[in-house]
Coordinates of C-alpha atoms in Angstrom, one line a residue:
Chain X
M1 CA 0.0 0.0 0.0
A2 CA 1.2 3.5 -0.7
K3 CA 2.8 5.3 2.3
D4 CA 0.7 8.4 1.8
L5 CA 0.0 9.5 5.4
V6 CA 2.0 10.9 8.2
I7 CA 1.6 11.3 12.0
G8 CA 2.0 14.7 13.7
I9 CA 2.6 14.8 17.5
D10 CA 2.5 17.9 19.6
V11 CA 4.1 17.3 23.1
G12 CA 3.0 19.9 25.6
G13 CA 3.6 20.4 29.3
Q14 CA 0.1 19.1 30.3
T15 CA -1.2 17.2 27.2
T16 CA 0.1 15.6 24.1
K17 CA -1.9 15.7 20.9
C18 CA -1.4 13.4 17.9
G19 CA -3.1 13.0 14.6
V20 CA -3.0 11.2 11.3
V21 CA -2.6 13.7 8.4
D22 CA -2.9 13.3 4.7
A23 CA -0.9 15.1 2.0
R24 CA -3.4 17.9 1.8
G25 CA -3.2 18.7 5.5
T26 CA -6.4 17.1 6.5
V27 CA -6.4 15.6 10.0
L28 CA -8.0 12.2 9.5
A29 CA -8.0 11.0 13.2
Q30 CA -6.6 12.5 16.4
T31 CA -6.4 12.0 20.1
V32 CA -5.0 13.6 23.2
I33 CA -3.1 12.0 26.1
R34 CA -1.8 13.5 29.4
S35 CA 1.9 14.4 29.5
D36 CA 2.1 15.1 33.2
D37 CA 1.1 11.9 34.9
T38 CA 4.5 10.2 35.0
T39 CA 8.1 11.2 35.7
D40 CA 9.4 8.3 33.6
A41 CA 10.0 9.0 29.9
S42 CA 9.7 5.3 29.0
V43 CA 6.3 5.1 30.5
F44 CA 5.1 8.2 28.7
I45 CA 6.6 7.1 25.3
A46 CA 4.9 3.7 25.7
S47 CA 1.5 5.3 26.2
L48 CA 2.1 7.7 23.3
A49 CA 2.9 4.7 21.0
E50 CA -0.3 3.1 22.1
A51 CA -2.2 6.3 21.3
V52 CA -0.5 6.5 17.9
N53 CA -1.5 2.9 17.1
H54 CA -5.0 3.7 18.2
I55 CA -5.4 6.6 15.8
I56 CA -3.8 4.6 12.9
A57 CA -6.5 2.0 13.4
D58 CA -9.2 4.7 13.7
A59 CA -8.1 6.2 10.3
G60 CA -7.8 2.8 8.7
A61 CA -4.2 3.8 8.0
E62 CA -2.3 0.6 8.8
G63 CA 0.7 0.2 6.5
R64 CA 0.3 3.7 5.1
I65 CA 2.4 5.8 7.6
R66 CA 5.4 7.3 6.0
G67 CA 6.8 8.9 9.1
I68 CA 6.2 10.7 12.3
G69 CA 6.9 14.4 13.1
V70 CA 7.1 15.5 16.7
G71 CA 7.0 19.0 18.1
A72 CA 8.3 19.1 21.7
P73 CA 9.7 21.7 24.1
N74 CA 13.5 21.8 23.8
G75 CA 13.3 19.4 20.9
N76 CA 16.4 19.3 18.8
Y77 CA 15.9 18.9 15.1
Y78 CA 19.5 17.9 14.4
T79 CA 19.7 15.1 17.0
G80 CA 16.1 14.0 17.7
T81 CA 16.6 14.6 21.4
I82 CA 14.6 16.5 24.0
E83 CA 17.2 18.2 26.3
Y84 CA 16.6 19.7 29.8
A85 CA 13.0 20.6 29.2
P86 CA 11.8 22.3 32.4
N87 CA 8.1 22.1 31.5
L88 CA 8.1 18.3 30.9
K89 CA 7.7 16.2 34.1
W90 CA 9.8 13.4 32.6
G91 CA 12.3 15.5 30.7
G92 CA 13.7 18.1 33.0
A93 CA 17.3 17.1 33.7
K94 CA 18.5 15.0 30.9
V95 CA 19.2 14.5 27.2
L96 CA 16.5 12.1 26.1
P97 CA 16.7 10.3 22.7
F98 CA 13.0 10.8 22.2
A99 CA 12.8 10.2 18.4
K100 CA 14.8 7.0 18.7
M101 CA 12.8 5.7 21.6
L102 CA 9.5 6.4 20.0
S103 CA 10.6 4.9 16.7
E104 CA 11.6 1.7 18.5
Q105 CA 8.1 1.4 20.0
L106 CA 6.6 1.7 16.6
D107 CA 8.4 -0.9 14.4
G108 CA 11.1 1.6 13.3
V109 CA 8.9 4.2 11.6
P110 CA 11.1 7.2 11.0
V111 CA 10.6 9.9 13.6
S112 CA 11.7 13.6 13.1
L113 CA 11.5 16.0 16.0
T114 CA 11.7 19.7 16.6
N115 CA 10.8 22.4 19.1
D116 CA 7.0 22.5 19.5
A117 CA 7.0 26.2 18.5
N118 CA 9.1 25.6 15.4
A119 CA 6.5 22.9 14.4
A120 CA 3.7 25.4 15.0
A121 CA 5.5 27.9 12.8
V122 CA 5.8 25.4 10.0
G123 CA 2.1 24.7 10.3
E124 CA 1.3 28.4 10.2
M125 CA 3.5 29.0 7.2
T126 CA 2.0 26.1 5.3
Y127 CA -1.7 26.4 6.2
G128 CA -2.3 29.4 8.4
A129 CA -1.8 33.1 9.1
A130 CA 1.8 33.2 7.8
R131 CA 1.1 31.7 4.4
G132 CA 3.3 33.3 1.8
M133 CA 5.5 35.0 4.4
K134 CA 9.3 34.4 4.3
N135 CA 10.2 36.3 7.5
F136 CA 8.1 36.0 10.7
I137 CA 8.3 35.1 14.3
M138 CA 5.8 32.8 15.9
I139 CA 5.3 33.2 19.6
T140 CA 3.3 30.5 21.4
L141 CA 1.7 31.6 24.6
G142 CA 0.8 28.4 26.5
T143 CA 1.9 26.9 29.7
G144 CA 5.3 28.4 28.7
V145 CA 6.3 30.8 26.0
G146 CA 7.8 29.2 22.9
S147 CA 9.0 30.7 19.6
G148 CA 9.6 29.6 16.1
I149 CA 11.6 32.0 14.0
V150 CA 11.4 31.9 10.2
I151 CA 14.0 33.8 8.1
N152 CA 14.1 33.6 4.3
G153 CA 11.4 30.9 4.4
E154 CA 13.3 28.6 6.7
V155 CA 13.0 27.8 10.4
V156 CA 16.1 29.0 12.3
Y157 CA 17.8 26.1 14.2
G158 CA 21.1 27.7 14.9
H159 CA 24.5 26.0 15.5
D160 CA 23.2 23.4 17.8
G161 CA 19.5 23.0 16.8
F162 CA 18.1 24.9 19.8
A163 CA 17.6 28.4 18.3
G164 CA 14.4 30.3 19.2
E165 CA 14.1 30.2 23.0
L166 CA 12.6 33.7 23.1
G167 CA 10.5 32.8 26.1
H168 CA 13.7 32.7 28.1
T169 CA 15.1 36.1 27.0
C170 CA 15.1 38.6 29.9
A171 CA 11.9 40.7 30.3
V172 CA 12.6 42.0 33.8
R173 CA 16.3 42.5 34.6
H174 CA 16.2 43.2 38.3
N175 CA 14.2 41.3 40.9
G176 CA 12.5 39.3 38.2
R177 CA 10.4 36.3 38.9
A178 CA 12.1 32.9 39.1
C179 CA 11.4 30.9 35.9
G180 CA 11.1 27.1 35.6
C181 CA 14.4 27.2 33.6
G182 CA 16.4 28.3 36.6
K183 CA 16.9 31.9 35.6
T184 CA 15.0 34.9 36.7
G185 CA 12.9 37.6 34.8
C186 CA 12.3 35.4 31.7
L187 CA 9.5 36.5 29.4
E188 CA 7.8 33.2 30.1
A189 CA 7.5 34.0 33.8
Y190 CA 5.2 36.9 32.8
C191 CA 3.6 36.3 29.5
S192 CA 2.6 32.6 29.7
A193 CA -0.8 31.3 31.0
T194 CA 1.0 30.5 34.3
G195 CA 2.6 33.9 34.3
V196 CA -0.7 35.6 34.0
A197 CA -2.1 33.5 36.9
R198 CA 1.0 34.4 38.9
T199 CA 0.5 38.1 38.2
A200 CA -3.0 37.8 39.5
R201 CA -2.0 36.1 42.7
E202 CA 0.7 38.6 43.4
W203 CA -1.4 41.6 42.7
L204 CA -4.3 40.3 44.8
E205 CA -2.0 39.9 47.7
M206 CA -0.4 43.3 47.3
T207 CA -3.6 45.4 47.2
D208 CA -7.0 45.5 48.7
E209 CA -8.7 46.4 45.5
P210 CA -12.0 44.5 45.0
S211 CA -11.9 41.8 42.4
E212 CA -14.1 38.8 41.5
L213 CA -10.8 36.8 41.4
R214 CA -10.6 37.0 45.2
S215 CA -13.4 34.4 45.5
L216 CA -11.4 31.7 43.7
D217 CA -9.2 29.1 45.3
K218 CA -6.8 28.6 42.4
I219 CA -6.6 31.2 39.7
T220 CA -5.9 30.3 36.1
S221 CA -5.4 32.6 33.1
K222 CA -8.8 31.6 31.9
D223 CA -10.3 33.0 35.2
V224 CA -8.4 36.3 34.6
Y225 CA -9.9 36.4 31.1
D226 CA -13.4 35.7 32.3
A227 CA -13.0 38.5 35.0
A228 CA -11.7 40.9 32.4
K229 CA -14.8 40.2 30.3
D230 CA -16.9 41.1 33.3
G231 CA -15.0 44.4 33.5
D232 CA -12.9 43.5 36.6
K233 CA -10.4 46.2 37.0
I234 CA -7.5 44.1 38.3
A235 CA -8.0 41.6 35.5
L236 CA -8.0 44.3 32.9
K237 CA -4.8 45.7 34.4
I238 CA -3.2 42.3 34.4
F239 CA -3.7 42.0 30.6
E240 CA -2.3 45.5 30.1
Y241 CA 0.8 44.6 32.1
T242 CA 1.2 41.3 30.3
G243 CA 0.7 42.9 26.9
R244 CA 3.2 45.7 27.7
I245 CA 5.9 43.3 28.7
L246 CA 5.3 41.1 25.6
G247 CA 5.3 44.2 23.3
E248 CA 8.5 45.5 24.8
K249 CA 10.3 42.2 24.1
L250 CA 8.7 41.9 20.6
A251 CA 10.4 45.2 19.8
D252 CA 13.8 43.6 20.6
F253 CA 13.0 40.7 18.4
I254 CA 12.0 42.9 15.5
E255 CA 15.4 44.6 15.8
F256 CA 17.0 41.2 15.5
S257 CA 15.4 39.7 12.4
A258 CA 13.1 42.4 10.9
P259 CA 10.1 40.1 10.4
E260 CA 7.1 40.9 8.3
A261 CA 4.8 39.8 11.1
I262 CA 4.7 38.4 14.6
V263 CA 2.2 35.5 14.9
L264 CA 0.7 34.8 18.3
F265 CA -0.6 31.4 19.1
G266 CA -1.7 29.3 22.1
G267 CA -4.1 29.4 25.0
L268 CA -3.3 32.9 26.2
A269 CA -3.6 34.3 22.6
R270 CA -7.3 33.6 23.0
S271 CA -7.4 36.7 25.2
K272 CA -6.6 38.8 22.2
E273 CA -9.3 41.3 22.8
F274 CA -7.4 42.4 25.9
L275 CA -3.8 41.8 24.8
T276 CA -3.7 43.3 21.3
E277 CA -3.8 47.0 22.2
P278 CA -1.1 47.0 24.9
V279 CA 1.1 44.6 22.9
I280 CA 1.0 46.8 19.8
N281 CA 1.4 50.0 21.8
A282 CA 4.5 48.7 23.6
M283 CA 5.9 47.2 20.5
N284 CA 5.7 50.5 18.5
A285 CA 6.9 52.5 21.4
N286 CA 10.1 50.5 21.7
V287 CA 11.2 49.8 18.1
L288 CA 13.4 52.0 16.0
P289 CA 11.4 54.7 14.0
L290 CA 11.9 52.7 10.8
W291 CA 9.7 49.8 12.1
K292 CA 7.0 51.9 13.8
N293 CA 3.6 50.7 12.7
K294 CA 5.2 48.5 10.1
V295 CA 5.3 45.1 11.6
K296 CA 2.0 43.2 11.7
L297 CA 0.7 41.5 14.8
V298 CA -1.5 38.6 13.7
Y299 CA -3.1 35.7 15.5
S300 CA -3.0 32.0 14.4
S301 CA -5.8 31.3 12.0
L302 CA -5.7 27.5 12.6
K303 CA -7.6 25.5 15.1
E304 CA -5.2 25.2 18.0
S305 CA -5.0 21.4 18.1
D306 CA -4.7 21.3 14.3
A307 CA -1.9 23.8 14.0
A308 CA 0.6 22.0 16.2
I309 CA -0.3 18.6 14.7
L310 CA -0.1 19.9 11.1
G311 CA 3.2 21.6 11.8
A312 CA 4.7 18.5 13.4
S313 CA 3.4 16.3 10.6
A314 CA 5.1 18.5 8.0
L315 CA 8.4 17.4 9.3
A316 CA 7.6 13.8 8.4
W317 CA 7.1 14.1 4.7
Chain B
M1 CA 41.5 45.3 -19.5
A2 CA 40.0 42.6 -17.1
K3 CA 37.7 44.0 -14.5
D4 CA 39.5 42.1 -11.7
L5 CA 39.4 44.5 -8.8
V6 CA 36.7 45.9 -6.5
I7 CA 36.3 48.9 -4.1
G8 CA 35.3 48.4 -0.5
I9 CA 34.0 51.4 1.4
D10 CA 33.2 51.6 5.1
V11 CA 31.1 54.6 6.1
G12 CA 31.4 55.4 9.8
G13 CA 30.0 58.2 12.0
Q14 CA 33.4 60.0 12.1
T15 CA 35.5 58.6 9.2
T16 CA 35.0 56.7 6.0
K17 CA 37.6 54.3 4.8
C18 CA 37.9 53.0 1.2
G19 CA 40.2 50.6 -0.5
V20 CA 41.0 48.8 -3.7
V21 CA 40.8 45.1 -3.2
D22 CA 41.9 42.2 -5.4
A23 CA 40.3 38.7 -5.7
R24 CA 42.5 37.3 -3.0
G25 CA 41.5 39.9 -0.5
T26 CA 44.6 42.1 -0.6
V27 CA 44.0 45.8 -0.1
L28 CA 46.1 47.4 -2.8
A29 CA 45.5 51.0 -1.9
Q30 CA 43.4 52.8 0.7
T31 CA 42.5 56.1 2.2
V32 CA 40.3 57.7 4.9
I33 CA 38.1 60.8 4.7
R34 CA 36.0 62.5 7.3
S35 CA 32.3 61.7 7.4
D36 CA 31.3 64.4 9.9
D37 CA 32.4 67.7 8.4
T38 CA 29.2 68.3 6.3
T39 CA 25.5 68.0 6.8
D40 CA 24.9 67.7 3.0
A41 CA 25.0 64.2 1.6
S42 CA 25.8 65.4 -1.9
V43 CA 28.9 67.2 -0.6
F44 CA 30.0 64.1 1.3
I45 CA 29.4 61.8 -1.7
A46 CA 31.4 64.1 -4.0
S47 CA 34.4 64.0 -1.7
L48 CA 34.0 60.2 -1.4
A49 CA 34.0 59.9 -5.2
E50 CA 37.1 62.0 -5.3
A51 CA 38.8 59.8 -2.7
V52 CA 37.8 56.6 -4.7
N53 CA 39.3 58.0 -7.9
H54 CA 42.4 58.9 -6.0
I55 CA 43.0 55.3 -4.7
I56 CA 42.2 53.9 -8.1
A57 CA 45.0 56.0 -9.5
D58 CA 47.3 55.0 -6.6
A59 CA 46.7 51.3 -7.4
G60 CA 47.1 51.8 -11.1
A61 CA 43.6 50.3 -11.3
E62 CA 42.0 52.5 -14.0
G63 CA 39.5 50.5 -16.1
R64 CA 39.8 47.4 -13.8
I65 CA 37.1 48.2 -11.2
R66 CA 34.2 45.7 -11.4
G67 CA 32.1 47.2 -8.7
I68 CA 31.9 49.0 -5.4
G69 CA 30.6 47.6 -2.1
V70 CA 29.6 49.9 0.7
G71 CA 29.0 49.2 4.4
A72 CA 27.1 52.0 6.0
P73 CA 25.0 52.5 9.2
N74 CA 21.3 51.8 8.4
G75 CA 22.3 50.7 4.9
N76 CA 19.7 48.7 3.1
Y77 CA 21.0 45.8 0.9
Y78 CA 17.7 45.5 -1.0
T79 CA 17.3 49.1 -2.0
G80 CA 20.8 50.6 -1.8
T81 CA 19.5 53.4 0.5
I82 CA 20.7 54.7 3.8
E83 CA 17.6 55.4 5.9
Y84 CA 17.3 57.6 9.1
A85 CA 20.9 56.9 10.2
P86 CA 21.2 58.9 13.5
N87 CA 25.0 58.6 13.6
L88 CA 25.6 60.2 10.2
K89 CA 25.5 64.0 10.2
W90 CA 24.1 64.0 6.7
G91 CA 21.8 61.0 6.9
G92 CA 19.7 61.4 10.0
A93 CA 16.2 62.2 8.9
K94 CA 15.8 60.8 5.4
V95 CA 15.9 58.0 2.9
L96 CA 19.0 58.6 0.9
P97 CA 19.6 56.8 -2.4
F98 CA 23.3 56.5 -1.5
A99 CA 24.3 53.6 -3.9
K100 CA 22.7 55.4 -6.9
M101 CA 24.2 58.8 -6.0
L102 CA 27.7 57.4 -5.6
S103 CA 27.4 55.4 -8.8
E104 CA 26.4 58.5 -10.7
Q105 CA 29.5 60.3 -9.5
L106 CA 31.7 57.4 -10.8
D107 CA 30.6 56.9 -14.4
G108 CA 28.0 54.3 -13.5
V109 CA 30.1 51.7 -11.7
P110 CA 27.7 49.3 -9.9
V111 CA 27.4 50.0 -6.2
S112 CA 26.0 47.5 -3.6
L113 CA 25.4 48.6 -0.1
T114 CA 24.6 47.1 3.3
N115 CA 24.7 47.8 7.0
D116 CA 28.3 48.4 8.0
A117 CA 28.2 45.7 10.6
N118 CA 26.8 43.2 8.0
A119 CA 29.7 44.1 5.8
A120 CA 32.1 43.5 8.7
A121 CA 30.5 40.1 9.3
V122 CA 31.0 39.1 5.7
G123 CA 34.7 40.1 6.0
E124 CA 35.1 38.2 9.2
M125 CA 33.4 35.1 7.7
T126 CA 35.6 35.2 4.5
Y127 CA 39.0 36.1 6.0
G128 CA 38.8 36.4 9.8
A129 CA 37.8 34.9 13.1
A130 CA 34.5 33.5 11.8
R131 CA 36.1 31.5 8.9
G132 CA 34.2 28.3 8.5
M133 CA 31.3 29.3 10.8
K134 CA 27.8 29.1 9.6
N135 CA 26.1 30.7 12.6
F136 CA 27.6 33.7 14.4
I137 CA 26.7 37.2 15.5
M138 CA 29.1 40.0 14.9
I139 CA 28.9 43.0 17.3
T140 CA 30.7 46.1 16.3
L141 CA 31.6 48.3 19.2
G142 CA 32.4 51.7 17.7
T143 CA 30.9 55.2 17.9
G144 CA 27.6 53.2 18.0
V145 CA 26.9 49.5 18.4
G146 CA 26.2 47.6 15.2
S147 CA 25.5 44.0 14.5
G148 CA 25.7 41.5 11.6
I149 CA 23.9 38.2 12.1
V150 CA 24.8 35.2 10.1
I151 CA 22.5 32.2 10.1
N152 CA 23.2 29.1 8.0
G153 CA 26.1 30.9 6.3
E154 CA 24.0 33.9 5.2
V155 CA 23.6 37.4 6.5
V156 CA 20.2 38.0 7.9
Y157 CA 18.5 41.0 6.1
G158 CA 14.9 40.3 7.1
H159 CA 11.7 41.4 5.4
D160 CA 12.8 44.9 4.7
G161 CA 16.6 44.7 4.5
F162 CA 17.3 46.2 8.0
A163 CA 17.6 43.2 10.2
G164 CA 20.4 43.2 12.8
E165 CA 19.9 46.4 14.8
L166 CA 21.0 44.8 18.0
G167 CA 22.6 48.1 19.2
H168 CA 19.1 49.4 19.6
T169 CA 17.6 46.5 21.6
C170 CA 16.8 47.5 25.2
A171 CA 19.6 47.1 27.8
V172 CA 18.1 49.3 30.5
R173 CA 14.3 49.3 30.7
H174 CA 13.6 52.0 33.2
N175 CA 15.2 55.4 33.3
G176 CA 17.6 54.3 30.6
R177 CA 19.9 56.8 28.8
A178 CA 18.6 58.7 25.8
C179 CA 20.0 57.2 22.6
G180 CA 20.8 58.9 19.3
C181 CA 17.9 56.9 17.7
G182 CA 15.2 58.6 19.8
K183 CA 14.6 55.7 22.2
T184 CA 16.0 55.3 25.7
G185 CA 18.0 52.5 27.3
C186 CA 19.5 51.1 24.1
L187 CA 22.6 48.8 24.3
E188 CA 24.4 51.4 22.1
A189 CA 23.9 54.1 24.8
Y190 CA 26.0 52.0 27.2
C191 CA 28.3 49.7 25.3
S192 CA 29.7 51.9 22.5
A193 CA 32.8 54.1 22.7
T194 CA 30.6 57.1 23.4
G195 CA 28.6 55.1 26.0
V196 CA 31.7 54.3 27.9
A197 CA 32.8 57.9 27.9
R198 CA 29.3 58.8 29.1
T199 CA 29.4 56.3 31.9
A200 CA 32.8 57.9 33.0
R201 CA 31.3 61.4 33.0
E202 CA 28.2 60.3 34.9
W203 CA 30.2 58.4 37.5
L204 CA 32.7 61.1 38.1
E205 CA 29.9 63.5 38.7
M206 CA 28.1 61.2 41.0
T207 CA 31.0 60.3 43.4
D208 CA 34.0 61.9 44.9
E209 CA 36.2 58.8 44.3
P210 CA 39.7 59.9 43.1
S211 CA 40.5 59.1 39.5
E212 CA 43.0 60.2 36.9
L213 CA 40.1 60.8 34.6
R214 CA 39.2 63.9 36.7
S215 CA 42.1 65.8 35.2
L216 CA 40.8 65.5 31.7
D217 CA 38.6 68.1 29.9
K218 CA 36.8 65.7 27.5
I219 CA 36.9 62.0 28.3
T220 CA 37.0 59.4 25.5
S221 CA 36.8 55.6 25.8
K222 CA 40.5 55.5 25.0
D223 CA 41.1 57.7 28.1
V224 CA 39.1 55.2 30.2
Y225 CA 41.1 52.3 28.7
D226 CA 44.4 54.1 29.5
A227 CA 43.2 54.8 33.1
A228 CA 42.2 51.2 33.5
K229 CA 45.7 50.1 32.5
D230 CA 47.1 52.4 35.2
G231 CA 44.8 50.5 37.7
D232 CA 42.4 53.4 38.1
K233 CA 39.5 52.0 40.1
I234 CA 36.7 53.9 38.5
A235 CA 38.0 53.1 35.0
L236 CA 38.1 49.4 35.9
K237 CA 34.5 49.5 37.3
I238 CA 33.4 51.2 34.1
F239 CA 34.6 48.3 32.0
E240 CA 33.0 45.8 34.4
Y241 CA 29.7 47.6 34.1
T242 CA 29.9 47.9 30.3
G243 CA 30.9 44.3 30.0
R244 CA 28.1 43.1 32.2
I245 CA 25.5 45.0 30.2
L246 CA 26.9 43.7 27.0
G247 CA 27.0 40.1 28.3
E248 CA 23.4 40.3 29.5
K249 CA 22.2 41.2 26.1
L250 CA 24.4 38.7 24.3
A251 CA 22.6 36.0 26.4
D252 CA 19.3 37.2 24.8
F253 CA 20.8 37.1 21.4
I254 CA 22.1 33.5 21.9
E255 CA 18.5 32.5 22.9
F256 CA 17.3 33.9 19.6
S257 CA 19.7 32.3 17.0
A258 CA 21.9 29.9 18.9
P259 CA 25.2 31.0 17.3
E260 CA 28.5 29.1 17.5
A261 CA 30.2 32.3 18.5
I262 CA 29.9 36.0 19.1
V263 CA 32.5 38.1 17.3
L264 CA 33.4 41.4 18.8
F265 CA 34.9 44.1 16.6
G266 CA 35.6 47.8 16.6
G267 CA 37.4 50.5 18.7
L268 CA 36.0 49.5 22.0
A269 CA 36.8 45.8 21.4
R270 CA 40.5 46.8 21.7
S271 CA 39.8 47.0 25.5
K272 CA 39.4 43.2 25.5
E273 CA 41.7 42.7 28.5
F274 CA 39.1 44.5 30.6
L275 CA 35.9 43.5 28.8
T276 CA 36.3 39.8 28.3
E277 CA 35.8 38.6 31.8
P278 CA 32.6 40.6 32.7
V279 CA 31.1 39.9 29.3
I280 CA 31.6 36.1 29.5
N281 CA 30.4 36.0 33.1
A282 CA 27.2 37.9 32.4
M283 CA 26.6 36.0 29.2
N284 CA 26.9 32.6 31.0
A285 CA 24.9 33.8 34.0
N286 CA 22.0 34.8 31.8
V287 CA 21.7 32.0 29.1
L288 CA 19.7 28.9 29.5
P289 CA 21.7 26.0 31.1
L290 CA 22.0 24.3 27.7
W291 CA 24.2 27.2 26.4
K292 CA 26.3 27.8 29.5
N293 CA 30.0 27.9 28.6
K294 CA 29.2 26.7 25.1
V295 CA 29.1 29.8 23.0
K296 CA 32.5 31.2 22.1
L297 CA 33.4 34.9 22.5
V298 CA 36.0 35.8 20.0
Y299 CA 37.6 39.0 18.8
S300 CA 38.0 40.1 15.2
S301 CA 41.3 38.7 13.8
L302 CA 41.5 41.2 11.0
K303 CA 43.1 44.7 11.1
E304 CA 40.3 47.0 11.8
S305 CA 40.5 49.1 8.7
D306 CA 40.9 46.0 6.5
A307 CA 38.0 44.1 8.0
A308 CA 35.4 46.7 7.1
I309 CA 36.9 47.4 3.6
L310 CA 37.2 43.6 2.8
G311 CA 33.7 42.9 4.0
A312 CA 32.2 45.7 2.0
S313 CA 34.3 44.8 -1.0
A314 CA 33.0 41.2 -0.9
L315 CA 29.5 42.6 -1.8
A316 CA 30.9 43.9 -5.1
W317 CA 32.1 40.6 -6.7

């Protein structure tokens, strides 16, 4: 039978999505498993292989899988390893030969792997908001902050395969928040879903201002979004603050690679009605005059689950 | 006669260097003119054309010039223009068709133009410290701070031709110094030759600490270097401070493009005996664990005047 299908896998801090994809970019079958219920990579990879076999059966795709593409935090395109990924319970302190291990669980099907944000960028370039663009920066605002940088139509991997860790550039130089990576003040500590929840907790402690968030036991970024929709003042200020920090750093990134657009993607990007204005204002206030009001800020136009799966799958062709 | 020679021109804030270069990268004749004694671009370009004709005659190169390559602040490779260059007296507030104007003054010889730091990076990649490297970032520490970014063996120009303005990324977010570009807190306001002189002036005013710099009317970065060599405490602290700020930003840049090396070049790089340690310490303290002690910090191995001329000349082949 013709090997006319591929598998795309998006490994995230909390969940991992996988799908069977055809040559036109249609996701024929997909499923989601948890990423955070084991600290043992072998256990995780065994359940992932099981899930993959499951969707292959669902799609009637036995014998038709040409290869597997994986997007994962700290994934290395050159070596197929996941290295020191602070957001993965089973991948924090080691170099894990993920592509090799997964391939062995699946009868030797070839597995390619890259940074999850790089995979999303490829998906966006092929099917989404960055179609036709040769120079853009994809920022994924999820549990963490990831990035995929495209220059001259190609994803930037750098000397060692790890380029594009913009979530760990410094947003707050002095007395910055501790980040999961071991540094302080990282963009990710402020502009991820967890960063937004943290800002909420800090601000509620620091002030007496009334807020509907005070009634909650554990605040998520979704709670802050819901409160902002209700006109909650602290919630609105949290998005202004988050947007300003993100915009300030985007200005730095523009001065690096002069992209046509910044593409925002991920859970937190759903709050665009509150983020867009402060991001754009801070971005334009902090770039050189020659880029003021010139670089587009766009949001992913793909369904979230599809973008990551499609991007990862593109690696496998 | 065979057109077997090219001209390389390096336009700087204070002086402009030009040279006749052969295919092996030998500079056969060169000269220097002032860049800062007129506010009229036509006047500057006329004297530059005169200088070029002069070195052509010196090298006995009449009829053998294939083309001219120019490195200039805010030079655009795609359009041949110099746009809003704050460090050029005659180029601050407009889009100047520099390549076209110079070509017209020289009987239509083709003129290619790029950012001065991009030109230096090409020179370094072809003849200098970055030979054989596919991924590196060149930082020029002169009157301003420029940068040339090489990814996969190619200079990054970005969507509009202006990529690589790392001197204007933000080094000090709050109450930062005013920069010539109109923004505040730019790397250039701290880590250029003028930035070092400014740090000296500010610190001398702020404290009563004794320093040999107090006896000087107008302090330059060279004076600070000389004082540091004499063991002057303030001068030594100035280099520590300058190096730390530079190293902190280099960490951000590494997280963007994962280069094999950072190449430092320019007048201030001559102070490497005082800069290296604080730069490397701050760089390694601020990158993700995966890059700690992995990215090389190297200094240009070309004679300063030659590097810029050779780099620019390479554009003309």
